Coordinates of N, CA and C in Angstrom, one line a residue:
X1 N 13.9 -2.1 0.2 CA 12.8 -2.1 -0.8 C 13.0 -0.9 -1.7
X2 N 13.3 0.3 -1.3 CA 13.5 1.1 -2.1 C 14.3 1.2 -3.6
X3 N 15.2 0.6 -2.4 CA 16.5 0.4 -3.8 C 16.5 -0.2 -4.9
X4 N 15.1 -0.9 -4.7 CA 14.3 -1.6 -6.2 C 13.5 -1.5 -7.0
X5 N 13.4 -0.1 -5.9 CA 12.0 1.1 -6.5 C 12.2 1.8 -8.2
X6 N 12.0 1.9 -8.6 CA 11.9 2.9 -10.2 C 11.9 4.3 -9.6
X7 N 12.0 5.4 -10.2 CA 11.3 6.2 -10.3 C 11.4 7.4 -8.9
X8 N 11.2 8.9 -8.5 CA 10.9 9.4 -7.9 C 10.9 9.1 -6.2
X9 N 10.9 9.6 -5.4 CA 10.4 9.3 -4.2 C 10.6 7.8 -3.5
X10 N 10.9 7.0 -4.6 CA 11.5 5.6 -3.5 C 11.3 5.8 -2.5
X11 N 12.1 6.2 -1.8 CA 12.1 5.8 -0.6 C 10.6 5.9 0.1
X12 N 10.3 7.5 0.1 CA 8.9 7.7 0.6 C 8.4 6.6 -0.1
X13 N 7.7 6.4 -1.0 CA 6.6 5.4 -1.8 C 7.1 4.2 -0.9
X14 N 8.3 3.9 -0.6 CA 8.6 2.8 0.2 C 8.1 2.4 1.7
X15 N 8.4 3.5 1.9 CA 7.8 3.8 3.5 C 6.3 3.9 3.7
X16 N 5.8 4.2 2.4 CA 4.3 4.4 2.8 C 3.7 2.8 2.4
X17 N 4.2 1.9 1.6 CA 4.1 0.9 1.4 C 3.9 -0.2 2.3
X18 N 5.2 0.3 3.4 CA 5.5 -0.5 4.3 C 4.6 0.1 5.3
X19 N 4.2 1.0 5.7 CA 3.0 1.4 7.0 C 1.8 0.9 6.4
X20 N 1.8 1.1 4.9 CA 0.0 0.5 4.6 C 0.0 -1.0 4.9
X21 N 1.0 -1.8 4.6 CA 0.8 -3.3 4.5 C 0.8 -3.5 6.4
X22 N 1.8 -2.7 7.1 CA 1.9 -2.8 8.2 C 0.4 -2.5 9.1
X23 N -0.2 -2.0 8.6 CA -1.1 -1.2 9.2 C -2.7 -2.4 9.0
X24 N -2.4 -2.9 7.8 CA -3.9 -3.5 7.9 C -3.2 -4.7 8.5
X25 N -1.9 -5.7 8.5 CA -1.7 -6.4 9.3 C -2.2 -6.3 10.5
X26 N -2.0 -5.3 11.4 CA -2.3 -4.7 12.5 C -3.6 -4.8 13.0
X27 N -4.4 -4.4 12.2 CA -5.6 -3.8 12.6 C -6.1 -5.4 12.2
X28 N -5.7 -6.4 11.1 CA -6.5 -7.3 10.7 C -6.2 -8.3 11.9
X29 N -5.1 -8.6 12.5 CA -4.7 -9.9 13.1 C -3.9 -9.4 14.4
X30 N -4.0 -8.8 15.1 CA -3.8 -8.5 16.6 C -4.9 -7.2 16.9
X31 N -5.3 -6.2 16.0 CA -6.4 -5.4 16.7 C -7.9 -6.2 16.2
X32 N -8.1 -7.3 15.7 CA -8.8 -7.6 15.2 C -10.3 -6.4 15.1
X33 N -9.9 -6.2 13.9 CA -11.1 -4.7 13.8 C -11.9 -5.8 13.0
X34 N -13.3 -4.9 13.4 CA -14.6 -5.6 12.4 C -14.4 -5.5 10.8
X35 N -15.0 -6.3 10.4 CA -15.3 -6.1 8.9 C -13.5 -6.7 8.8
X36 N -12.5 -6.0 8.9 CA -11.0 -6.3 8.0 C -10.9 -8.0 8.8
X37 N -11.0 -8.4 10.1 CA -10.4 -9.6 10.6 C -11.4 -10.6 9.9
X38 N -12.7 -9.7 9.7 CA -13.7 -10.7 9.0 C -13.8 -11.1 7.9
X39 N -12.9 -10.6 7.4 CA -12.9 -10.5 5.6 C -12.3 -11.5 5.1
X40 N -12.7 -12.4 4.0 CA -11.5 -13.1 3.5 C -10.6 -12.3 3.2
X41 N -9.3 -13.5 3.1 CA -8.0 -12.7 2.6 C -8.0 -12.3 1.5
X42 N -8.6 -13.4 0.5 CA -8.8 -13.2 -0.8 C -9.3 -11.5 -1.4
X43 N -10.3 -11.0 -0.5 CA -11.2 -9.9 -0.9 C -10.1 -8.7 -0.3
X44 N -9.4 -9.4 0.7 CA -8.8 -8.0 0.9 C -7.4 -7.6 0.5
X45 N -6.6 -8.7 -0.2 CA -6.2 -8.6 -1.3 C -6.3 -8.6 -2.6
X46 N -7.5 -8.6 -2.6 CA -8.3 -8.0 -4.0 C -8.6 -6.2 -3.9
X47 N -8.9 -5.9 -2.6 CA -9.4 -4.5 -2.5 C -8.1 -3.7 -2.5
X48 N -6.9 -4.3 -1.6 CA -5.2 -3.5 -1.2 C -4.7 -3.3 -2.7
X49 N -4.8 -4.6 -2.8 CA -3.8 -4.9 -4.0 C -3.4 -3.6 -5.2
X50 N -4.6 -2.9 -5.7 CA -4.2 -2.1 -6.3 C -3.6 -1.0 -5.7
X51 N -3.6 -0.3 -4.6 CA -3.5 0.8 -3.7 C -1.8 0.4 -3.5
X52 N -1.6 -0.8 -2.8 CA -0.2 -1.2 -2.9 C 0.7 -1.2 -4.0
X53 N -0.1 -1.9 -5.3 CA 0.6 -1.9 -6.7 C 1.2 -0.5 -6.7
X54 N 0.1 0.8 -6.3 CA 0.5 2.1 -7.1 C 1.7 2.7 -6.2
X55 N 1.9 2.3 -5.1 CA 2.7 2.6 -4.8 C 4.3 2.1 -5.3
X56 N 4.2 1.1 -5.1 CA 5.4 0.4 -6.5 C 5.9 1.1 -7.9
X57 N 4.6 1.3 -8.1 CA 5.2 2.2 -9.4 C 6.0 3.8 -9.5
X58 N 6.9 3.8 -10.5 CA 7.1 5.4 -10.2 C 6.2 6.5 -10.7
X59 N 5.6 7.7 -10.3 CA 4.5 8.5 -10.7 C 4.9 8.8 -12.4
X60 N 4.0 9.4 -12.9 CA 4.0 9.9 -14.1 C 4.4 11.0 -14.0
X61 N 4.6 11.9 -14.9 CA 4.9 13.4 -14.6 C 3.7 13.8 -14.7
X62 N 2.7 13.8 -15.0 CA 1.4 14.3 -14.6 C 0.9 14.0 -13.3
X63 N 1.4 12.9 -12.1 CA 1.2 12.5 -10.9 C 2.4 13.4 -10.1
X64 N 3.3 13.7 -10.5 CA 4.9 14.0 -9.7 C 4.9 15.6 -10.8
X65 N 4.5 16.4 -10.9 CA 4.6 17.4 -11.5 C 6.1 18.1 -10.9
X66 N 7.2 18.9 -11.0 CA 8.3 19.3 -10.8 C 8.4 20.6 -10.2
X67 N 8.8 20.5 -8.6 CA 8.9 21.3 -8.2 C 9.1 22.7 -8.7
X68 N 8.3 23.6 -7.9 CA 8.9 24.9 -8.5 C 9.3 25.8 -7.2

């Protein structure tokens, strides 16, 4: 996934992409937690979805300022 990434950090932004999606899978459909297993999908691809999107993208240089 990275290697289709844009920008900065790939890989990381990749990896964290992959534990977030991994993680509400998790919690939604074998930990069945309250409220996420109860949710439509709809809503909670409506709430991820941006959180996910930003990780896709590469930062701005006002988001990724350059090491010093």
């Amino acid at each position: 996934m990275a290697e289709a990434m844009d920008g900065p950090d790939a890989q990381l932004r990749a990896a964290l992409l992959s534990a977030a999606m991994f993680g509400i899978a998790v919690q939604r459909e074998m930990l069945k937690m309250p409220y996420l297993a109860e949710a439509d999908l709809d809503d909670v691809l409506r709430l991820s979805g941006p959180m996910l999107r930003k990780l896709l993208e590469p930062p701005t240089s006002r988001e990724h300022p350059p090491a010093s």
